[in-house]
Short mmCIF file of C-alpha atoms in Angstrom, two decimals:
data_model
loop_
_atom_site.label_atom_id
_atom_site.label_comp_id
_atom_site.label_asym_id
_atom_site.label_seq_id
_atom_site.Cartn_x
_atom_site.Cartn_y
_atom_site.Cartn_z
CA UNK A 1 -0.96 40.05 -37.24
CA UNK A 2 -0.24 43.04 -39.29
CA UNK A 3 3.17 43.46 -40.82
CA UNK A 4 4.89 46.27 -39.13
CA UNK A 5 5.60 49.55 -41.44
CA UNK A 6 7.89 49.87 -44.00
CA UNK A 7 7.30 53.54 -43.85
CA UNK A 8 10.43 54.93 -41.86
CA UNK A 9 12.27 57.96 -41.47
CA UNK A 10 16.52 57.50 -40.68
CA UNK A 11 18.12 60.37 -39.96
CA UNK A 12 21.81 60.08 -39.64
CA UNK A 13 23.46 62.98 -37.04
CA UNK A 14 26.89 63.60 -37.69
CA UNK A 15 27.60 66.18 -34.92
CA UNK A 16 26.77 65.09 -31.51
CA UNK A 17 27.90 68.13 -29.85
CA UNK A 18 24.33 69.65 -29.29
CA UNK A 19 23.94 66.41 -26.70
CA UNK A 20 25.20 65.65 -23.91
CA UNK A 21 27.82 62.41 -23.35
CA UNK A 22 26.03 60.29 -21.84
CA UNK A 23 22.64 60.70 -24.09
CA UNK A 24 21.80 59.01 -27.40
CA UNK A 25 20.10 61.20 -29.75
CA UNK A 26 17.35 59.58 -29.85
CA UNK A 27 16.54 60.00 -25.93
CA UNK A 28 15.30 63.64 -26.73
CA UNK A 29 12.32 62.64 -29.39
CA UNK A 30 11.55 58.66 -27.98
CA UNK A 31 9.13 58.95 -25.29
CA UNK A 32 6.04 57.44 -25.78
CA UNK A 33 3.53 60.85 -25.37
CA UNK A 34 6.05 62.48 -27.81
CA UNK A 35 5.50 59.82 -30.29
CA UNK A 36 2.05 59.50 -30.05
CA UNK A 37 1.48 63.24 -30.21
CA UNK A 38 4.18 64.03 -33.35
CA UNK A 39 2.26 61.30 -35.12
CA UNK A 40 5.73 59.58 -35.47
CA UNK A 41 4.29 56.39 -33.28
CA UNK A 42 5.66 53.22 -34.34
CA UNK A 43 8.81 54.98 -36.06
CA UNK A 44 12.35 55.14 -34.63
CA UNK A 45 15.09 57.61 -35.69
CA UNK A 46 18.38 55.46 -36.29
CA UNK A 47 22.05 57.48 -35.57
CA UNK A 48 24.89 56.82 -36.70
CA UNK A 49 28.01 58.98 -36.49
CA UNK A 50 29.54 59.84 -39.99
CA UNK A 51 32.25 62.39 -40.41
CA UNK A 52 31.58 63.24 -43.75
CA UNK A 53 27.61 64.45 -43.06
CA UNK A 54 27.49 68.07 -42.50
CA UNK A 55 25.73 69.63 -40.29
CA UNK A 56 23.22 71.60 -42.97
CA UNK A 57 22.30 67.67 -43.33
CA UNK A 58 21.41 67.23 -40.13
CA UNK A 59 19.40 70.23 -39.74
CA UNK A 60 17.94 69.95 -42.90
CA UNK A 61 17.03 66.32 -42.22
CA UNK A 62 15.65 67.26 -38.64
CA UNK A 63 13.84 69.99 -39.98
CA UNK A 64 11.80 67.88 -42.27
CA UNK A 65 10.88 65.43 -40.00
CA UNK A 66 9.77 68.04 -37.32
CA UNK A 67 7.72 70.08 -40.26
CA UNK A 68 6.01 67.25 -41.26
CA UNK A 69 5.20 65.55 -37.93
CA UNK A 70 4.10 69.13 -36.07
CA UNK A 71 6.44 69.20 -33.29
CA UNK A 72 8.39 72.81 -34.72
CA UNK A 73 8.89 75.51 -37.26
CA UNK A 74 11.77 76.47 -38.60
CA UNK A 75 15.11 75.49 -37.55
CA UNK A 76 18.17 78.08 -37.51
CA UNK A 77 22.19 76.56 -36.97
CA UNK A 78 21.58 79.51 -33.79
CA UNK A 79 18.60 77.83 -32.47
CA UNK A 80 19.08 74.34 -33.36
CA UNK A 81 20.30 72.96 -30.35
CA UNK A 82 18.50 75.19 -28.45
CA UNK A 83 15.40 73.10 -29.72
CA UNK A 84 16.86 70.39 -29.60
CA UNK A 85 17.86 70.58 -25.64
CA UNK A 86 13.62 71.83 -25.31
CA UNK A 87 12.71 68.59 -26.43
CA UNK A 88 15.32 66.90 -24.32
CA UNK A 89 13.59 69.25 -21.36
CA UNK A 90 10.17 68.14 -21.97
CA UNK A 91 11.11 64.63 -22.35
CA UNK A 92 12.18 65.04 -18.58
CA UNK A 93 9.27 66.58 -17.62
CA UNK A 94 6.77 63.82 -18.80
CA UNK A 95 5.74 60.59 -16.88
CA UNK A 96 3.44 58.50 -18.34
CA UNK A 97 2.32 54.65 -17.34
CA UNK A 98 1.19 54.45 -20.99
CA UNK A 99 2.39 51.07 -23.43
CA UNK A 100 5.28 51.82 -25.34
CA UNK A 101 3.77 51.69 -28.74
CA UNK A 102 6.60 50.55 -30.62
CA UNK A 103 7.30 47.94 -33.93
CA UNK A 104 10.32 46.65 -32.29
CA UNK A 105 9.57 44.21 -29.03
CA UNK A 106 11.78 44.53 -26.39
CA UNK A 107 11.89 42.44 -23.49
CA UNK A 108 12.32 44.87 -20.55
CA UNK A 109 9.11 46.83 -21.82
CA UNK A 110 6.79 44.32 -23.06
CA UNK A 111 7.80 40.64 -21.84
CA UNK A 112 5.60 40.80 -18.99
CA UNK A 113 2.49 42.35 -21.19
CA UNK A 114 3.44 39.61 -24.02
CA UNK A 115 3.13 36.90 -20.93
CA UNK A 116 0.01 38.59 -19.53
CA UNK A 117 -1.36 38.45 -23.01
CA UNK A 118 -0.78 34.88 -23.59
CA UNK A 119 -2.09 33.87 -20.35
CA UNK A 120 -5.77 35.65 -21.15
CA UNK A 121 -5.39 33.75 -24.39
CA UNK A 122 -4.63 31.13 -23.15
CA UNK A 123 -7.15 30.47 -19.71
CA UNK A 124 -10.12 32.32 -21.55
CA UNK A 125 -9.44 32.26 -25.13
CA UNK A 126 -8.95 28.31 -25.01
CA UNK A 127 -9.58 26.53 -22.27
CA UNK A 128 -12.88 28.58 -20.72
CA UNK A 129 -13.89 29.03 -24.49
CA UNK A 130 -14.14 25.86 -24.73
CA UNK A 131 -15.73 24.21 -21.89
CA UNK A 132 -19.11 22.48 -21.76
CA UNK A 133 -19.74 25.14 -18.24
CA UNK A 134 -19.46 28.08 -20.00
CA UNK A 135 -21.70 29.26 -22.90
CA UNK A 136 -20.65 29.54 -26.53
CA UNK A 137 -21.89 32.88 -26.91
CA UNK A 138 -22.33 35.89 -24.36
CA UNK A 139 -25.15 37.01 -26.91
CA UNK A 140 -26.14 41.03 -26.37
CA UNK A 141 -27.57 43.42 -29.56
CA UNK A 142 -25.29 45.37 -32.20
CA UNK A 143 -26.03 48.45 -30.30
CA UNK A 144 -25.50 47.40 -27.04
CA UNK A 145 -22.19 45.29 -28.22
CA UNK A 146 -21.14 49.03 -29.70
CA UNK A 147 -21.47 50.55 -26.40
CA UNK A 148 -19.34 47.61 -24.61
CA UNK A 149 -16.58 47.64 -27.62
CA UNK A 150 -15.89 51.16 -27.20
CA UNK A 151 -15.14 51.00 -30.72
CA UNK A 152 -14.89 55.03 -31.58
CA UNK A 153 -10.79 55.43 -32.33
CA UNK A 154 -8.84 56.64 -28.90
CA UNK A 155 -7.63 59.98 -29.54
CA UNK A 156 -4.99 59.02 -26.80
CA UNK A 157 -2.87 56.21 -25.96
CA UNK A 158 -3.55 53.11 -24.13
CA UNK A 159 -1.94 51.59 -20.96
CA UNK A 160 -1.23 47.68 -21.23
CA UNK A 161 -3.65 47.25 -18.61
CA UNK A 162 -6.50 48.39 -20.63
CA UNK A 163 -5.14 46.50 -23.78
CA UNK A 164 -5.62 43.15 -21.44
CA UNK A 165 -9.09 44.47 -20.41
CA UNK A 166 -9.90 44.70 -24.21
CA UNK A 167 -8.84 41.30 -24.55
CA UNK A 168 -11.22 39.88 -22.06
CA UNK A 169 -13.88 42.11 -23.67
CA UNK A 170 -13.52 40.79 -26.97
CA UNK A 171 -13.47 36.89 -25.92
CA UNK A 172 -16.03 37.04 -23.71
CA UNK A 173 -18.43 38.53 -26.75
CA UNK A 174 -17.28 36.29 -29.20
CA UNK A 175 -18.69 33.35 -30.72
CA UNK A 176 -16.38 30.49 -29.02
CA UNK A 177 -15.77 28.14 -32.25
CA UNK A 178 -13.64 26.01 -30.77
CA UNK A 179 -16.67 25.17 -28.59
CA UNK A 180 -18.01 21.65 -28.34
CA UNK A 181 -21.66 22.91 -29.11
CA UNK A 182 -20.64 25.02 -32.00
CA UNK A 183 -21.87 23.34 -34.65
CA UNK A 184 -21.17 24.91 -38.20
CA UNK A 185 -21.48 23.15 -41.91
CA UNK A 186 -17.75 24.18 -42.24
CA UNK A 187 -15.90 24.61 -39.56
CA UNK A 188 -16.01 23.77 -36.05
CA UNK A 189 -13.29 22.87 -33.15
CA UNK A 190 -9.82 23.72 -32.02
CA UNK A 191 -7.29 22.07 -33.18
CA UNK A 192 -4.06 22.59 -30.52
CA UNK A 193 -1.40 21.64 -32.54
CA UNK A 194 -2.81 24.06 -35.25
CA UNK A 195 -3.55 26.63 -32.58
CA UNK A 196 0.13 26.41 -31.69
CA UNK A 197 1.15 26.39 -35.53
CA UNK A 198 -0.90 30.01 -35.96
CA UNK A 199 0.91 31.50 -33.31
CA UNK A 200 4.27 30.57 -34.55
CA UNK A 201 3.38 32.04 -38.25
CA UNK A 202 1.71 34.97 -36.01
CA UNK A 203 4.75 35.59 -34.18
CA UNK A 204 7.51 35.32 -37.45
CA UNK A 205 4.75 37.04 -39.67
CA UNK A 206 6.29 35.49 -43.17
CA UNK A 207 5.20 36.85 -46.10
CA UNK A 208 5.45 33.69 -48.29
CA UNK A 209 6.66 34.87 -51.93
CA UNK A 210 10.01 34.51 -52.04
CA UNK A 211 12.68 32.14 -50.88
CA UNK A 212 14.78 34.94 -49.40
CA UNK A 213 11.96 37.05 -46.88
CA UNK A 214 10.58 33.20 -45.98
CA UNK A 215 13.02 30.16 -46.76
CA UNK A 216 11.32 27.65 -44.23
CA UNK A 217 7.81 28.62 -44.89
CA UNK A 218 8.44 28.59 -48.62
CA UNK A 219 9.34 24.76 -48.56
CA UNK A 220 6.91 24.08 -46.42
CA UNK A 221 4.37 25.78 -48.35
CA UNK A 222 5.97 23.31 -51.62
CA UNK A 223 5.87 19.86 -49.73
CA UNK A 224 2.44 20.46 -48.21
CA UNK A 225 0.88 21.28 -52.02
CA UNK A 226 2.70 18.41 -53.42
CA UNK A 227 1.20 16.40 -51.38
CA UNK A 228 -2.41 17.51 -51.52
CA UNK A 229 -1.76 16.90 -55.52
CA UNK A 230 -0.61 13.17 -55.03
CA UNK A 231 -3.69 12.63 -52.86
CA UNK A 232 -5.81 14.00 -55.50
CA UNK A 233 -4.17 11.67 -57.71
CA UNK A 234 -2.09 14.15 -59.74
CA UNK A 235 0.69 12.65 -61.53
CA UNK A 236 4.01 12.68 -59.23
CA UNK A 237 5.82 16.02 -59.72
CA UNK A 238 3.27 17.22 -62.02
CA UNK A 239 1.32 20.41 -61.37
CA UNK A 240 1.30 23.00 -58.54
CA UNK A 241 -0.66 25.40 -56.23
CA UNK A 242 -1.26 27.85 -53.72
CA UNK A 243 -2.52 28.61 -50.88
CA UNK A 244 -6.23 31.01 -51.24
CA UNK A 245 -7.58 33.81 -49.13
CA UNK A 246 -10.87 31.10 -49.91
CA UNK A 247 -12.66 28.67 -51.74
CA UNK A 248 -14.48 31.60 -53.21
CA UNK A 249 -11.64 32.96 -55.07
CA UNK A 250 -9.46 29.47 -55.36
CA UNK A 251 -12.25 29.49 -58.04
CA UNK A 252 -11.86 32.20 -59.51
CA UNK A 253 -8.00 31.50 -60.15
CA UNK A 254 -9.56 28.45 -61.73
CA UNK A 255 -11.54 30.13 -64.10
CA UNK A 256 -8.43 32.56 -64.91
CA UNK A 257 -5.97 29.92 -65.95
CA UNK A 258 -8.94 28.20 -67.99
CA UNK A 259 -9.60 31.14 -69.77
CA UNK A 260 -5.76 31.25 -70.04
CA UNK A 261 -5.64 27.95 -71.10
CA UNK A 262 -8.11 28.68 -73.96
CA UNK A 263 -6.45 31.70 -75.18
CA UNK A 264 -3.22 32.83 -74.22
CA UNK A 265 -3.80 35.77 -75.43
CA UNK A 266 -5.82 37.18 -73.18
CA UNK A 267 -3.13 38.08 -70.83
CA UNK A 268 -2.04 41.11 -73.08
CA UNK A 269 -4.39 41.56 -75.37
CA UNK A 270 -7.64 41.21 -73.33
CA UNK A 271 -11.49 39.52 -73.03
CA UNK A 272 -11.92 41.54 -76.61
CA UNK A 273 -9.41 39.58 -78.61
CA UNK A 274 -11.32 36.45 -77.47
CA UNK A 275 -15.36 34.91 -78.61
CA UNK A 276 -17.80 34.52 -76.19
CA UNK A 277 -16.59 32.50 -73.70
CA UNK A 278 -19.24 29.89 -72.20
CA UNK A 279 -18.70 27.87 -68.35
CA UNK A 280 -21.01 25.30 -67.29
CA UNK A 281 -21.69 24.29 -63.55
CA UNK A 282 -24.24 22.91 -61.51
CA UNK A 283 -27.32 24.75 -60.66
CA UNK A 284 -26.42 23.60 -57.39
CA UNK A 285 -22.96 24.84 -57.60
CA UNK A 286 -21.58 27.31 -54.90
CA UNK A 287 -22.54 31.10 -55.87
CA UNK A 288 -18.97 31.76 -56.28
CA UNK A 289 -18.58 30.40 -59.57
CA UNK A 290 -20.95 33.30 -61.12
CA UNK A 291 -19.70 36.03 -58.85
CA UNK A 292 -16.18 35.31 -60.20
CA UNK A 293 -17.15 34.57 -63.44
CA UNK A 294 -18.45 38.39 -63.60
CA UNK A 295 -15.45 39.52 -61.61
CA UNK A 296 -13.38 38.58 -64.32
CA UNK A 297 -15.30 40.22 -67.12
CA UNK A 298 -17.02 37.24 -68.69
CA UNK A 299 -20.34 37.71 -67.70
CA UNK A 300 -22.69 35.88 -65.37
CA UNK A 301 -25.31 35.25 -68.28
CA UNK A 302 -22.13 33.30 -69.78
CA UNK A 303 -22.24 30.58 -66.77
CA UNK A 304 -24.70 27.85 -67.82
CA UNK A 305 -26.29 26.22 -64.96
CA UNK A 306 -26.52 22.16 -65.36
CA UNK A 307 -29.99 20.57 -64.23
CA UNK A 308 -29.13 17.92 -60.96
CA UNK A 309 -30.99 14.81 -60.19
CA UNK A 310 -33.23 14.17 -57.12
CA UNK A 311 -30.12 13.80 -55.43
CA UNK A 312 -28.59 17.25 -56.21
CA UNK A 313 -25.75 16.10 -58.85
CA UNK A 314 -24.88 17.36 -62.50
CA UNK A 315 -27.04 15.04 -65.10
CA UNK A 316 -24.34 14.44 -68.06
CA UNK A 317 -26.64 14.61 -70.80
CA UNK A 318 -27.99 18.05 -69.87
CA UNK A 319 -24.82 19.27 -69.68
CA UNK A 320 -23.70 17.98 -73.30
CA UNK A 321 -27.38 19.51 -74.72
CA UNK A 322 -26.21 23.00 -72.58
CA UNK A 323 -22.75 22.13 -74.81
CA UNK A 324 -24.13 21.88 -78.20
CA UNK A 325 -26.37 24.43 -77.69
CA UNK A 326 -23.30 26.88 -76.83
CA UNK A 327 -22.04 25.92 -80.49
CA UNK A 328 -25.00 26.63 -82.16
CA UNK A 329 -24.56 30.19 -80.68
CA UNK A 330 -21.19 30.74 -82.06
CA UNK A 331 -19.90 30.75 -78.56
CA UNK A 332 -16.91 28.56 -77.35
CA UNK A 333 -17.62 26.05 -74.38
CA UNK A 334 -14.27 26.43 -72.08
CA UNK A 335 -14.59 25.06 -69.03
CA UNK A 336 -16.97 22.46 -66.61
CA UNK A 337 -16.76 23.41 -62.77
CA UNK A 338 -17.99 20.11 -60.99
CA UNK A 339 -18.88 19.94 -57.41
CA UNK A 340 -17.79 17.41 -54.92
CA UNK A 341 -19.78 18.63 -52.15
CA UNK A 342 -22.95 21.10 -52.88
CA UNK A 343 -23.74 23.61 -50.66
CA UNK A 344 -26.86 22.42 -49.76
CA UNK A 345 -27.24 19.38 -50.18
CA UNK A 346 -23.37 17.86 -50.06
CA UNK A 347 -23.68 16.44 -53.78
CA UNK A 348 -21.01 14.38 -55.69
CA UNK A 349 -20.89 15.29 -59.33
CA UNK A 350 -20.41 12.31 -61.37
CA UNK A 351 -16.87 13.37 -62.67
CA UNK A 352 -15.67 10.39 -64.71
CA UNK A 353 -18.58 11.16 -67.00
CA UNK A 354 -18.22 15.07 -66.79
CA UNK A 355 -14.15 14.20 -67.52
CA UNK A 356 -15.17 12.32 -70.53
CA UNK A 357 -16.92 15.35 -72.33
CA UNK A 358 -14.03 17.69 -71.16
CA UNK A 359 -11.80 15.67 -73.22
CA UNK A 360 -14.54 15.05 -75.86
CA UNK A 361 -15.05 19.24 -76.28
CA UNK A 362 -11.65 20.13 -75.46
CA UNK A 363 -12.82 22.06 -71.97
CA UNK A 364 -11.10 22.62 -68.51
CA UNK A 365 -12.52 20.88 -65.78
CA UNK A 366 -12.37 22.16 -62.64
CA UNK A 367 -13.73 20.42 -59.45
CA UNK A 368 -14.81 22.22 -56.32
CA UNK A 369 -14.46 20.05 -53.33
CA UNK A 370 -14.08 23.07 -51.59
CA UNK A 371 -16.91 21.11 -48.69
CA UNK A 372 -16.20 17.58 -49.92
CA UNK A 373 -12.42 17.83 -50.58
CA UNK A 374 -11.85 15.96 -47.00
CA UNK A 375 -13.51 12.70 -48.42
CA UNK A 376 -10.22 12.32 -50.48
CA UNK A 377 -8.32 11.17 -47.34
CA UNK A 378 -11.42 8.57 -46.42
CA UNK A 379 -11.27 5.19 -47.26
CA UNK A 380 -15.11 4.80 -46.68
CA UNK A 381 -15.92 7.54 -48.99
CA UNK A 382 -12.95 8.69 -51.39
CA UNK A 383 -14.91 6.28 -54.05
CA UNK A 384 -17.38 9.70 -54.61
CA UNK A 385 -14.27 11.80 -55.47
CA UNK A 386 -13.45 9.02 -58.29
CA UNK A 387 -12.40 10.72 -61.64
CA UNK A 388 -10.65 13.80 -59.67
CA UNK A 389 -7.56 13.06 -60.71
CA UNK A 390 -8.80 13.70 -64.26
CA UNK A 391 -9.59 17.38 -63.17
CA UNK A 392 -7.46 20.40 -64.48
CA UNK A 393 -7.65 22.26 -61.36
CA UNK A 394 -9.10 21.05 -58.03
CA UNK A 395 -10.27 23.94 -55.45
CA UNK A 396 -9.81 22.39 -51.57
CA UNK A 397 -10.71 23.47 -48.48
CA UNK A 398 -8.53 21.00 -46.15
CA UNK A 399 -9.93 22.89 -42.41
CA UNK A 400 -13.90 21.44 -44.00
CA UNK A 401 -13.34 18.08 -42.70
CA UNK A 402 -15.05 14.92 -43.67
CA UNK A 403 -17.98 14.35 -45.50
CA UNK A 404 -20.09 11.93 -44.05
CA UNK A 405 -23.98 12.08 -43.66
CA UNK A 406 -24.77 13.69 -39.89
CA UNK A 407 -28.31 13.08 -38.52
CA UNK A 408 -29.85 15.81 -37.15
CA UNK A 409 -32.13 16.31 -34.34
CA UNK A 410 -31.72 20.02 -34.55
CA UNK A 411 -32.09 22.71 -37.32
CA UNK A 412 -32.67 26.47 -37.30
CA UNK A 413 -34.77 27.75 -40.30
CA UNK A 414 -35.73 31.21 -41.86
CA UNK A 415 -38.77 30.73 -43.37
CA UNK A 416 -41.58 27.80 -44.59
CA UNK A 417 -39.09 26.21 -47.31
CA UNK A 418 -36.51 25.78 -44.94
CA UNK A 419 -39.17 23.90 -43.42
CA UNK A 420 -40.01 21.82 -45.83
CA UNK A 421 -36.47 21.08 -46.82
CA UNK A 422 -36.48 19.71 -42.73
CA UNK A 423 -38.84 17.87 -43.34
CA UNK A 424 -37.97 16.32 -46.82
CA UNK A 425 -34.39 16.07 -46.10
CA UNK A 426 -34.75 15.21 -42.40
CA UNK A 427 -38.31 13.29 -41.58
CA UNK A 428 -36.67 12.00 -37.96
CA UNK A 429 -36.10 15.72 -37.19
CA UNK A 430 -37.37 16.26 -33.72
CA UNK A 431 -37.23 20.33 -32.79
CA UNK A 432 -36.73 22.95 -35.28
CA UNK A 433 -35.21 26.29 -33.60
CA UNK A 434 -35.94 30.00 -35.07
CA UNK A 435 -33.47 32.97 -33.52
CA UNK A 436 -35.05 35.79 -34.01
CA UNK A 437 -33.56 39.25 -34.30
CA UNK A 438 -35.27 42.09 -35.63
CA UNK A 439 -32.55 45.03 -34.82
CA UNK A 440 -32.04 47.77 -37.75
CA UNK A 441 -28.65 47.60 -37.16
CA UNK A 442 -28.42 43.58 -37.07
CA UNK A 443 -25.98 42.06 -40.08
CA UNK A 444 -28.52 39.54 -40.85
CA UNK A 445 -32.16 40.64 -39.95
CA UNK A 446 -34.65 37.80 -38.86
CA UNK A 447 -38.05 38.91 -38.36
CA UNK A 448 -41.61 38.91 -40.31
CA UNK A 449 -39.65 39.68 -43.64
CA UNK A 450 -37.92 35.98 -43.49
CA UNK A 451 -40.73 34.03 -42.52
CA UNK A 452 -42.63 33.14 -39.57
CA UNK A 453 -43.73 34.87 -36.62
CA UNK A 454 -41.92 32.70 -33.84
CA UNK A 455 -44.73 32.39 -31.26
CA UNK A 456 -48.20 32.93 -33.63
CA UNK A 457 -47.17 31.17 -37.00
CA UNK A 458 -44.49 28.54 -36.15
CA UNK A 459 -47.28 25.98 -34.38
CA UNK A 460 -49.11 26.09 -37.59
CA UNK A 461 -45.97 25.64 -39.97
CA UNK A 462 -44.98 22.29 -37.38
CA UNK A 463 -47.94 20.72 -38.12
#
């Protein structure tokens, strides 16, 4: 949900005598049309009565607020209650059925939309979503999705009717993930107790940085990272973390504090005060380590990809040859990021051994189990994870669970390797699927360009 503005405009009347009794100030400037068309939506005017405010304050206050927002010229102590009682005319004059677009909730004007609204999320957003009856996808083009969407800005307000109408609109057209047959390599399912949890942080809308805006969600946020450290193995007390917009940039915060780590300083004097700083990960490794790695300014030529074995995972003695050769170019070797849980092929560096020449070379290690972090919790499979709780910084995904082997009877592909990799990978595979989408417009284009024609080339590429 998006934080209501902090952008606000309090004017404080001190003379009430241009209204009448029985009217609060703000009754002349609050309907919703007015708001909407002085382009002071979402704002209130707060009034309080002070003795010692003039009334060249006032005017002078109302005056700016009416200059900027288009809704009068100059003001005049002759004509200012003049206007003022105009406004208050044309505020009579106006009906309107439109939603009271407002950043304050209030329960006689939008309890029964908030209840509507929960009840579409509710019957279509969960429960229909996510029957086996109903499809995962309503699947129609970009350009005909555009047309449904309506997604051109409304010059004019909306009533709450049509906001429920959107609502329906934009389920039905989704991709249902919480749908049995969604099946995605990271994330898949509903869970209801965490549905419940994001509508609870949805509806208080912390902002978790400091103890006084978010007390509860700041402990929280403590006890669930301490304990993701002890099962990692961390010492008890030891360390800390936070929470990551992804797994992309957790590791790029792990590449900052190893760079840190190296030389201090960095932080004020910058990348030119330091050598050439070498990292070393898996040419296996998630893309992210290289896109970061030139993000921060230290070059993707300066990541040194590790040769894997047949089974996708970092071979030690490369990596020590990829070391020494670093040395011999007067760089300095900084940091190993292992991976517990390729991309591809859901590899397990070997990180005792990778450990051992972190400590040998005086490097960082860093392990991304971004996709195998959930084996930690597994007593079938932590044993691939062993040597973690060597690691300097561990980047964890905890909503990729498990990382056992699936078989799979089913498997799009894009062009011959994919194929091949079916049929390497995956000899029992039964039926391979190809989507195809050639639209302009289409996000990711699948066509002639990424492979086989669907009906005259994929019987020869199945053989």
């Amino acid at each position: 949900m998006p934080a209501a503005s902090n952008a606000c405009l309090i004017s404080t009347y001190t003379q009430t005598s241009c209204f009448e009794d029985d009217k609060a100030p703000s009754d002349y400037i609050s309907s919703d049309e007015e708001q909407l068309e002085s382009g002071c939506t979402g704002r209130k005017f707060h009034y309080e009565n002070k003795a010692e405010r003039t009334f060249n304050a006032e005017m002078t206050a109302f005056e700016d607020f009416a200059g900027k927002n288009s809704i009068g010229a100059a003001f005049t102590r002759e004509n200012f209650n003049e206007v003022v009682q105009d406004l208050m005319v044309a505020k009579s004059e106006k009906t309107s059925d439109f939603a009271s677009y407002e950043s304050l909730p209030e329960a006689a004007k939008h309890e029964k939309f908030f209840r509507a609204a929960f009840e579409v999320l509710l019957k279509e957003g969960v429960f229909s979503a996510t029957s086996r009856k109903n499809k995962v996808n309503e699947w129609v083009n970009p350009e005909e999705l555009e047309k449904v969407l309506e997604l051109d800005v409304n010059p004019g307000p909306s009533s709450h009717g049509k906001l429920l109408d959107l609502m329906k609109t934009v389920i039905k057209y989704s991709v249902k993930t919480g749908h049995p047959y969604f099946v995605n390599q990271l994330f898949s399912s509903v869970d209801p107790y965490g549905l419940v949890g994001q509508w609870l942080a949805d509806t208080l809308n912390p902002s978790v940085y400091t103890y006084e805006v978010s007390p509860v969600f700041s402990l929280m946020e403590e006890h669930v990272l301490a304990q993701m450290r002890s099962i990692v193995g961390f010492p008890e007390d030891a360390g800390d973390g936070i929470f990551c917009p992804g797994g992309s940039m957790a590791n790029g915060y792990a590449i900052s504090c190893a760079r840190h780590y190296a030389f201090p300083q960095i932080k004020t004097q910058g990348l030119a005060s330091c050598p050439r700083l070498v990292l070393y990960t898996s040419e296996d490794a998630h893309y992210s380590i290289k896109k970061l790695a030139a993000f921060e300014g230290l070059g993707s030529d300066n990541v040194y990809l590790i040769k894997t074995d047949a089974r996708g995972r970092i071979l030690p003695e490369d990596l020590r040859a990829q070391i020494e050769r670093t040395l011999s170019e007067g760089a300095v070797p900084f940091m190993v990021s292992a991976t517990s849980g390729t991309t591809v092929l859901g590899a397990f560096d070997p990180l005792p051994a990778i450990a051992d020449l972190c400590t040998e070379y005086k490097m960082w290690l860093h392990v991304d189990a971004a996709w195998g972090g959930g084996a930690l919790v597994s007593r079938k499979h932590r044993h691939l994870l062993n040597g973690i709780e060597r690691a300097d910084s561990v980047t964890w995904n905890p909503h990729i669970r498990y990382a056992s082997e699936n078989g799979i009877d089913t498997m799009t592909f894009y062009n011959e390797m994919e194929l091949q990799k079916v049929k390497q990978f995956h000899p029992n595979a039964q039926l391979v699927i190809r989507i195809r989408c050639d639209a302009e417009v289409a996000q990711c284009q699948l066509g002639m360009k990424f492979g086989c024609d669907a009906i005259t080339e994929a019987p020869r590429l199945l053989r």
